[in-house]
mmCIF file of C-alpha atoms and ligand atoms in Angstrom:
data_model
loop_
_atom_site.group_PDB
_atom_site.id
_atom_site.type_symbol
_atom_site.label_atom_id
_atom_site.label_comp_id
_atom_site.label_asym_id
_atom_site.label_seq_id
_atom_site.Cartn_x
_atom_site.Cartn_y
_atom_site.Cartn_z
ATOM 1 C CA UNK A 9 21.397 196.033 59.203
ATOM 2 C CA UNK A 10 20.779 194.311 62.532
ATOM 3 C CA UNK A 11 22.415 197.121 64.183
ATOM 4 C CA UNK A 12 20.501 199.655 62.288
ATOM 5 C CA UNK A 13 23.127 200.483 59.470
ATOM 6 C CA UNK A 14 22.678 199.375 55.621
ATOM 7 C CA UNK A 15 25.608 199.674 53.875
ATOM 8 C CA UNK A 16 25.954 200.622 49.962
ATOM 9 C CA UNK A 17 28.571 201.455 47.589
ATOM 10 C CA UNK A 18 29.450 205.230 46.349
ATOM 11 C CA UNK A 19 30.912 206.355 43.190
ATOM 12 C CA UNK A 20 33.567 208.095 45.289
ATOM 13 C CA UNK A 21 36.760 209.633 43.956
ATOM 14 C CA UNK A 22 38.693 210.682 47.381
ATOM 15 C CA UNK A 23 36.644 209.104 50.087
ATOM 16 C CA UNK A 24 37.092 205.290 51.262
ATOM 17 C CA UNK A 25 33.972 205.202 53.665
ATOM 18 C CA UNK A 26 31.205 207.326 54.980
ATOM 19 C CA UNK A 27 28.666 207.085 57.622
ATOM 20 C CA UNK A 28 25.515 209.163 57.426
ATOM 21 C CA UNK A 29 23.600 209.009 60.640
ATOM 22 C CA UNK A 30 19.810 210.337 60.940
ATOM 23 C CA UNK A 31 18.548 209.398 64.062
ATOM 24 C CA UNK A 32 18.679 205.482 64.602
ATOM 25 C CA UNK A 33 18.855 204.815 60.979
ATOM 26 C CA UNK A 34 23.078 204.604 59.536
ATOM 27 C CA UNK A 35 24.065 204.954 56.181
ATOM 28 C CA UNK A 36 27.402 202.686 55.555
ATOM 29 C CA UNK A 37 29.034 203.789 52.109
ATOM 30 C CA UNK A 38 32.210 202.702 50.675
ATOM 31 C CA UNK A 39 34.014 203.703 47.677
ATOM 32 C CA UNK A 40 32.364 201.519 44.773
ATOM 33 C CA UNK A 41 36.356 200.716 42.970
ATOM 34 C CA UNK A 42 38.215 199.406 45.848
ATOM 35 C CA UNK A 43 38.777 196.198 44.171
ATOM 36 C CA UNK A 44 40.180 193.943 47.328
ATOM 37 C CA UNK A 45 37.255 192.106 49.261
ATOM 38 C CA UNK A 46 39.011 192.339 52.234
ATOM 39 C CA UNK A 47 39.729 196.157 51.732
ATOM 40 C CA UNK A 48 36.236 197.002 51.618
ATOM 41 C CA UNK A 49 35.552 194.408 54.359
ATOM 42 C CA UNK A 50 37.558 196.788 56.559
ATOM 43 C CA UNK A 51 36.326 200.199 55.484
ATOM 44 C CA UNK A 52 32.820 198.764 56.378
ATOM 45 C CA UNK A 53 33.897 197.467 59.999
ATOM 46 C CA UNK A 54 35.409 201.324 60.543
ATOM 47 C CA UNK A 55 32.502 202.844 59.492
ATOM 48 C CA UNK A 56 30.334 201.045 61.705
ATOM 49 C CA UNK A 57 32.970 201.426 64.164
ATOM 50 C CA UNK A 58 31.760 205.138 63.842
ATOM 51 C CA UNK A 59 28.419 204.349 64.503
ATOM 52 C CA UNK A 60 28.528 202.101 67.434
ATOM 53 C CA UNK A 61 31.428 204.463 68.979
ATOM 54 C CA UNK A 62 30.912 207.775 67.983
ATOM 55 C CA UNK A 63 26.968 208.681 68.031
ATOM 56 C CA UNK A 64 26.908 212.686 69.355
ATOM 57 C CA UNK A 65 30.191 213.103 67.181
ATOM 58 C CA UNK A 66 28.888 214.199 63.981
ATOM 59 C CA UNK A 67 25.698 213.082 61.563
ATOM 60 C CA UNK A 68 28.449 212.538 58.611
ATOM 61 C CA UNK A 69 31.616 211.054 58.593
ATOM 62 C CA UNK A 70 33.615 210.559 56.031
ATOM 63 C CA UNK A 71 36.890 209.005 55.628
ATOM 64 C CA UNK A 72 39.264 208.546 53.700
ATOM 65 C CA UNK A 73 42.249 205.912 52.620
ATOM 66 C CA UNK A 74 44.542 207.222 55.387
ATOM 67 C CA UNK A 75 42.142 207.667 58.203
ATOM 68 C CA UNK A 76 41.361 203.610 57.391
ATOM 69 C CA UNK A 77 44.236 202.234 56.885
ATOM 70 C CA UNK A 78 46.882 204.715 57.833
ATOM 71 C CA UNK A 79 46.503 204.607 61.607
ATOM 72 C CA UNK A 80 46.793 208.464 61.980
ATOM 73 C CA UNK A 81 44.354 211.234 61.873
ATOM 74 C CA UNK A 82 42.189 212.172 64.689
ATOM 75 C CA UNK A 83 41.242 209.996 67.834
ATOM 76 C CA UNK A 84 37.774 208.702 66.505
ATOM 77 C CA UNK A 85 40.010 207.343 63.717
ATOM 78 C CA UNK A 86 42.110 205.721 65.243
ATOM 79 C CA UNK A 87 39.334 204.195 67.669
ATOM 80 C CA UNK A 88 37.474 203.103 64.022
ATOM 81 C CA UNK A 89 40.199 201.211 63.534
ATOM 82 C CA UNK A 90 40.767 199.114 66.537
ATOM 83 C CA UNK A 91 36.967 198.643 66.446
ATOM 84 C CA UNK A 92 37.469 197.229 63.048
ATOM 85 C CA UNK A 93 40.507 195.172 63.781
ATOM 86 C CA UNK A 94 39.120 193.788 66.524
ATOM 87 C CA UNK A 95 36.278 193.023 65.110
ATOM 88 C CA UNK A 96 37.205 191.250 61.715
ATOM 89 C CA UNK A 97 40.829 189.289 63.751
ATOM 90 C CA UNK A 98 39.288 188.754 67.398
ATOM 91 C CA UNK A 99 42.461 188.589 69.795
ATOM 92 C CA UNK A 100 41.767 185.475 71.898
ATOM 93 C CA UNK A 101 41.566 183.958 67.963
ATOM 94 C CA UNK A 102 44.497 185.221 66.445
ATOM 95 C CA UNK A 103 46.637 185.545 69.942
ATOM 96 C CA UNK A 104 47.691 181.902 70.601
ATOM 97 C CA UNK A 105 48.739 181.783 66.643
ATOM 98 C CA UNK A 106 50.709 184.838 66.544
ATOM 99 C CA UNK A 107 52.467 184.476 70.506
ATOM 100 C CA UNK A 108 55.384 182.287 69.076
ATOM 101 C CA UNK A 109 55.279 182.852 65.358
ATOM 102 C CA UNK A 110 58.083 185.281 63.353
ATOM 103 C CA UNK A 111 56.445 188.625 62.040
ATOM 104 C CA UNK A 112 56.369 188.157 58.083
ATOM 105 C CA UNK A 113 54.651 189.564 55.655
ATOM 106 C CA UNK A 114 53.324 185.928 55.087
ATOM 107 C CA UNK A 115 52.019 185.565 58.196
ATOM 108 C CA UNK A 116 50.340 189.064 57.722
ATOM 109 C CA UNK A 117 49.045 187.716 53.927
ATOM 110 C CA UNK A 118 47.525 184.532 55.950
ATOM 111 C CA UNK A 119 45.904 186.337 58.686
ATOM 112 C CA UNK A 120 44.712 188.879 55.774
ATOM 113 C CA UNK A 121 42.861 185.610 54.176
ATOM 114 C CA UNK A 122 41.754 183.659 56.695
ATOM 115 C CA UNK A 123 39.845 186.648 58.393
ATOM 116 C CA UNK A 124 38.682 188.639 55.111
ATOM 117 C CA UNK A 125 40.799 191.701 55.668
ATOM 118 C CA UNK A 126 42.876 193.831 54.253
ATOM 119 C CA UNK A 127 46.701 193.277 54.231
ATOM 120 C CA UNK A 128 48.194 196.365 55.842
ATOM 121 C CA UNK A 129 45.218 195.772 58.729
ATOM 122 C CA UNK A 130 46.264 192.010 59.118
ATOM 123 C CA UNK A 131 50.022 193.272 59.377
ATOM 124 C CA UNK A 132 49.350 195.488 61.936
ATOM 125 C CA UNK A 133 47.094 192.907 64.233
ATOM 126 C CA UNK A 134 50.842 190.731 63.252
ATOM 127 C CA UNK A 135 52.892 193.111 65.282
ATOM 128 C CA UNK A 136 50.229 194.256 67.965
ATOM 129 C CA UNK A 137 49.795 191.284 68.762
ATOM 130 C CA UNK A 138 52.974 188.949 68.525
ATOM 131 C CA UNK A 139 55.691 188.451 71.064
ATOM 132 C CA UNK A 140 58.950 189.858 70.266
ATOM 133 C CA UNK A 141 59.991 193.461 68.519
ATOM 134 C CA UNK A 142 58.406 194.552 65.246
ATOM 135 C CA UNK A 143 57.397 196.994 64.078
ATOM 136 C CA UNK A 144 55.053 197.672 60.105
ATOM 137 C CA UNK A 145 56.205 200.388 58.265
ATOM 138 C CA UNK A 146 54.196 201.732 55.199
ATOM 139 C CA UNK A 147 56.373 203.992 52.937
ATOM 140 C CA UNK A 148 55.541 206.050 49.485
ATOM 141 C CA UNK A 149 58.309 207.821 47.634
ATOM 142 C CA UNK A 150 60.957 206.282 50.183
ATOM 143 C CA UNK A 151 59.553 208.349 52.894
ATOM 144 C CA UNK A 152 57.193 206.576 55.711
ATOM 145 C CA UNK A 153 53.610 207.152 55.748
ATOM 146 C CA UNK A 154 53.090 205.397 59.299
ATOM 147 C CA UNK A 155 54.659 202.879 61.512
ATOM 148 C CA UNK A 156 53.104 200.733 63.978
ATOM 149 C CA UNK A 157 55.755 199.136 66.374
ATOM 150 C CA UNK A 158 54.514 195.770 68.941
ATOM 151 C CA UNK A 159 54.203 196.287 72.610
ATOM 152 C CA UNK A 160 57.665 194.471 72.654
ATOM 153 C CA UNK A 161 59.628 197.124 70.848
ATOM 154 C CA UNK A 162 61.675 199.627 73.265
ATOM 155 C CA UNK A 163 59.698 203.360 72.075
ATOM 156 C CA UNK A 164 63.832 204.282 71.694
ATOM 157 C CA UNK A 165 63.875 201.675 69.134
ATOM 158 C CA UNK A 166 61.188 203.682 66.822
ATOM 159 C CA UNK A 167 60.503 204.500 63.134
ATOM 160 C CA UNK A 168 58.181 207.667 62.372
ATOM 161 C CA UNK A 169 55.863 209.252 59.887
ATOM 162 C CA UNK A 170 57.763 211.439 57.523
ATOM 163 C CA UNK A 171 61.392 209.209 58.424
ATOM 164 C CA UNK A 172 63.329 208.850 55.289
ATOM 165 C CA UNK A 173 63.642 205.373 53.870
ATOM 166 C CA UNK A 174 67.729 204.746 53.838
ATOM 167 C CA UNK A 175 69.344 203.564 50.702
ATOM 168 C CA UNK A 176 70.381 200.264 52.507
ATOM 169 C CA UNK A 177 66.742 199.421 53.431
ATOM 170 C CA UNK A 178 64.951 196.445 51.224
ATOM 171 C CA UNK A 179 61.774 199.306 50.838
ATOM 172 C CA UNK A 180 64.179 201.560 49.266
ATOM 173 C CA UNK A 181 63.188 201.879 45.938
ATOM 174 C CA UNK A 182 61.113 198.241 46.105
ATOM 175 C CA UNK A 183 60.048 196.749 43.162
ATOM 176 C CA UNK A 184 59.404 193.036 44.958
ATOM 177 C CA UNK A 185 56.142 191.988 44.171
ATOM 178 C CA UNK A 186 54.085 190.265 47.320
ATOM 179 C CA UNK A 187 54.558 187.014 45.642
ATOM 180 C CA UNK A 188 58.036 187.526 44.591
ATOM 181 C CA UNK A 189 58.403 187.684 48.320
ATOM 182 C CA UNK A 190 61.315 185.586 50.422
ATOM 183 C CA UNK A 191 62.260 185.142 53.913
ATOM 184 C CA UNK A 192 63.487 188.732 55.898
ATOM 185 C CA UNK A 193 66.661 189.649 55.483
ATOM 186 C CA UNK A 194 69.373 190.912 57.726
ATOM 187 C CA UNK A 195 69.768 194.798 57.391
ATOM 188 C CA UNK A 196 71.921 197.166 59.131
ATOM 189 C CA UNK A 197 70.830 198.274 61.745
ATOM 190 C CA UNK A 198 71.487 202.452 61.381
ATOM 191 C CA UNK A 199 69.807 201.931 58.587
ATOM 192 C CA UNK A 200 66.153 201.573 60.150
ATOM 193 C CA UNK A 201 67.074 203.611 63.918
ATOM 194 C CA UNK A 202 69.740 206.212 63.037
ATOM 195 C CA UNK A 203 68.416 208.356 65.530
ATOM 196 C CA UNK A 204 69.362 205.893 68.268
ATOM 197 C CA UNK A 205 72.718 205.600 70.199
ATOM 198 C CA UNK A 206 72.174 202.266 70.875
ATOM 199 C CA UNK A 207 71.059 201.087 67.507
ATOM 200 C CA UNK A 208 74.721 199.604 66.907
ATOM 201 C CA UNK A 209 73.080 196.587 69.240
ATOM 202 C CA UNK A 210 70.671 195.613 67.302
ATOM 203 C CA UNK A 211 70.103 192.840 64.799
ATOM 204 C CA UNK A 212 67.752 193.667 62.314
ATOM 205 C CA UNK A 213 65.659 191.397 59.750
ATOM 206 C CA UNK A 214 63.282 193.389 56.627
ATOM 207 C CA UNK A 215 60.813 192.401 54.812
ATOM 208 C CA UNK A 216 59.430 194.773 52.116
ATOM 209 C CA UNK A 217 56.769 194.564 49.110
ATOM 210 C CA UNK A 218 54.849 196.943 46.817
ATOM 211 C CA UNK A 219 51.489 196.872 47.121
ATOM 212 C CA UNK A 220 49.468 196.175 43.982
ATOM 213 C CA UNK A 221 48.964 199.679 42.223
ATOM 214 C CA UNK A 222 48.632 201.696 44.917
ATOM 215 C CA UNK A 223 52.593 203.378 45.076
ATOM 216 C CA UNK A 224 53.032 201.783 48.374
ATOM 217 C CA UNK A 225 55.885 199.775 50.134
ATOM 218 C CA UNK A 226 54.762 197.664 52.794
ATOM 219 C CA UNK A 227 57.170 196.449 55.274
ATOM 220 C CA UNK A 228 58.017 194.283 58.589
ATOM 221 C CA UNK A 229 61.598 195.390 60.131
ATOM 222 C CA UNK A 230 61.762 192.778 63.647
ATOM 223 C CA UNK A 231 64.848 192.775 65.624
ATOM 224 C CA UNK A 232 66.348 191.428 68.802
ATOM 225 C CA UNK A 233 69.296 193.129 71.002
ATOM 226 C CA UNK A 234 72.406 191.311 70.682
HETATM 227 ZN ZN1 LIG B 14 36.671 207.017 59.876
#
């Protein structure tokens, strides 16, 4: 409101968040069922991402689940969403924490609470922002939706949108719960970068969980070179 923007939620079936913009007055909506606090506590920091960033762009923006959370989509998406994770988990107050800690979903889960956001966002500030090679995958139907590797993982060492989920992965087929959840495991390592030579190298830990009820696998794959 301060910056001009009231926010309300909208009875919406395929949107996340909107932004109607008529002149300096912004309309924030977000879809009135998503149930997680933190969830909506996102969508609302993208959409007024959108409105600080993006004010000769359009008068209506709407978005939906995977421009928010799914890191792909057009440019003024993906800027929303480093507005909005920057925003909710500040990096000079998250960086010291995350320099020397292990990329786990826990850690992700923790960040997720203490900064009232959503998980997938919070696991993605985890690997952006910690010191050694990770990299978040988000999968549906055993076939990965996006990935989001840390500044510390070689780009030959890469897992990409529409990458099929190998049998010997821990997010193939996943029924663990979030709470069910135990420390990563070691995985081969073809079976996360098959389309590298010099996978063979590797050591590789996983991490995967199914989110709530919404037919996702979320997972942290780290490794270091032998
Ligand atoms: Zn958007």
């Amino acid at each position: 409101m301060k910056r001009g923007a009231i926010v309300m939620p909208q009875p919406y079936k395929n949107l996340d968040g909107s932004l109607v913009r008529s002149g300096r007055f912004g309309l924030i909506g977000y879809r009135q069922d998503i149930r997680e606090p933190g969830r909506i506590a996102f969508t609302i920091a993208h959409e007024l991402g959108h409105w600080e960033l993006h004010p000769y762009h359009s008068q209506a923006i709407a978005c939906t689940a995977g421009d928010i959370a799914a890191y792909k989509g057009s440019g003024i998406e993906q800027e929303a969403n480093a507005f909005a994770a920057e925003l909710l988990m500040p990096t000079p107050m998250l960086a010291k924490t995350l320099r020397y800690a292990s990329p786990t979903i826990q850690l992700a889960i923790e960040v997720a609470a203490t900064f009232g956001t959503s998980l997938t966002a919070a696991a993605i500030r985890v690997v952006e922002l910690i010191d050694c090679p990770a990299i978040v995958v988000l999968s549906s139907d055993n076939r990965v939706s996006w990935a989001v590797s840390s500044p510390k993982a070689r780009p030959y060492y890469s897992v990409k949108r529409g990458d099929r989920v190998e049998g010997g992965a821990l997010a193939w087929n996943c029924l663990t719960e979030l709470d069910e959840l135990e420390q990563p495991e070691t995985v081969d390592a073809s079976t996360w970068f098959s389309r590298d030579r010099d996978a063979q190298r590797l050591e590789v830990w996983e991490q995967s969980a199914v989110l709530g009820d919404y037919d996702l696998v979320l997972s942290i794959v780290s490794f270091d070179e032998l």
